[in-house]
Short mmCIF file of C-alpha atoms in Angstrom, two decimals:
data_model
loop_
_atom_site.label_atom_id
_atom_site.label_comp_id
_atom_site.label_asym_id
_atom_site.label_seq_id
_atom_site.Cartn_x
_atom_site.Cartn_y
_atom_site.Cartn_z
CA HIS N 226 -44.87 55.15 233.38
CA LEU N 227 -45.29 55.31 229.25
CA LEU N 228 -41.91 56.63 229.36
CA GLU N 229 -40.23 54.32 231.26
CA THR N 230 -40.27 51.41 228.46
CA LEU N 231 -39.16 54.19 225.84
CA ASP N 232 -36.27 54.92 224.96
CA GLU N 233 -34.17 58.42 224.44
CA ALA N 234 -33.63 57.86 220.53
CA ALA N 235 -37.93 56.71 220.83
CA VAL N 236 -38.71 59.72 222.98
CA GLU N 237 -37.28 62.15 220.61
CA ASN N 238 -38.98 60.88 217.85
CA GLN N 239 -42.01 61.29 219.03
CA LEU N 240 -41.50 64.11 221.68
CA PHE N 241 -45.18 66.17 220.14
CA LYS N 242 -47.03 63.30 220.47
CA ILE N 243 -45.86 62.40 223.53
CA VAL N 244 -46.45 65.84 225.30
CA ASP N 245 -49.58 66.33 223.95
CA ASP N 246 -50.44 63.33 224.97
CA LEU N 247 -49.59 64.00 228.21
CA ASN N 248 -50.64 67.18 228.54
CA ARG N 249 -53.84 66.59 227.49
CA SER N 250 -53.80 64.19 231.17
CA ARG N 251 -52.04 66.63 232.89
CA GLU N 252 -54.90 67.15 235.60
CA LEU N 253 -54.30 63.48 236.06
CA ILE N 254 -50.58 63.89 237.41
CA GLU N 255 -50.00 63.15 241.42
CA THR N 256 -46.47 63.68 242.19
CA ALA N 257 -44.21 66.50 241.97
CA ALA N 258 -41.62 63.91 239.78
CA GLU N 259 -44.26 63.33 237.61
CA ARG N 260 -44.92 67.67 236.86
CA ARG N 261 -40.92 68.20 236.68
CA GLN N 262 -40.66 65.38 234.01
CA LEU N 263 -43.30 67.32 232.13
CA ILE N 264 -42.25 70.92 232.43
CA SER N 265 -39.51 69.72 231.15
CA LEU N 266 -40.93 67.37 228.24
CA ASN N 267 -42.50 70.79 227.51
CA ILE N 268 -39.61 73.44 227.26
CA ARG N 269 -37.84 70.03 225.35
CA ALA N 270 -40.77 70.52 222.66
CA GLY N 271 -40.98 74.45 223.05
CA GLN N 272 -37.67 74.81 221.76
CA LYS N 273 -37.84 72.10 219.57
CA ALA N 274 -40.77 73.76 217.81
CA LEU N 275 -38.66 76.99 218.31
CA ALA N 276 -36.51 75.79 216.16
CA ALA N 277 -38.32 75.28 213.64
CA SER N 278 -39.82 78.56 213.80
CA ALA N 279 -42.88 76.88 214.63
CA PHE N 280 -43.66 79.70 216.71
CA HIS N 281 -47.02 79.70 217.84
CA PRO N 282 -46.94 76.03 218.48
CA SER N 283 -43.50 76.37 221.02
CA LEU N 284 -45.49 79.14 223.15
CA GLU N 285 -48.31 76.94 223.87
CA LEU N 286 -45.68 74.53 225.11
CA PHE N 287 -43.97 77.09 227.13
CA GLU N 288 -47.38 78.13 228.40
CA VAL N 289 -47.83 74.48 229.53
CA ALA N 290 -44.78 74.22 231.20
CA ILE N 291 -45.49 76.99 233.60
CA SER N 292 -48.72 76.82 234.47
CA LEU N 293 -46.93 73.04 235.58
CA LEU N 294 -44.85 75.28 238.15
CA PRO N 295 -46.09 75.21 241.38
CA GLN N 296 -46.92 79.51 242.44
CA ASP N 297 -43.22 79.37 244.15
CA ALA N 298 -41.49 78.00 241.78
CA TRP N 299 -39.19 81.58 242.03
CA ARG N 300 -38.25 80.06 245.34
CA THR N 301 -38.35 76.49 245.04
CA GLU N 302 -36.95 75.58 241.30
CA THR N 303 -33.87 76.92 240.49
CA ASP N 304 -32.77 75.39 237.16
#
């Protein structure tokens, strides 16, 4: 619910910190919507890291995003 209190500019400015904090507590995710949101944030952060040539951090972020996908994601997740 932290993200509900932040505007998009604040999220973008603190994206790596936000994603790091949420990833550390990802086992507490309760809903599919929260899981999809964290997947999306990890992808955004991974793309931002990749654009900055931070290859290892971007890989780690993409790996977390993949680990959060449901096992049948190839059938159910079209985006």
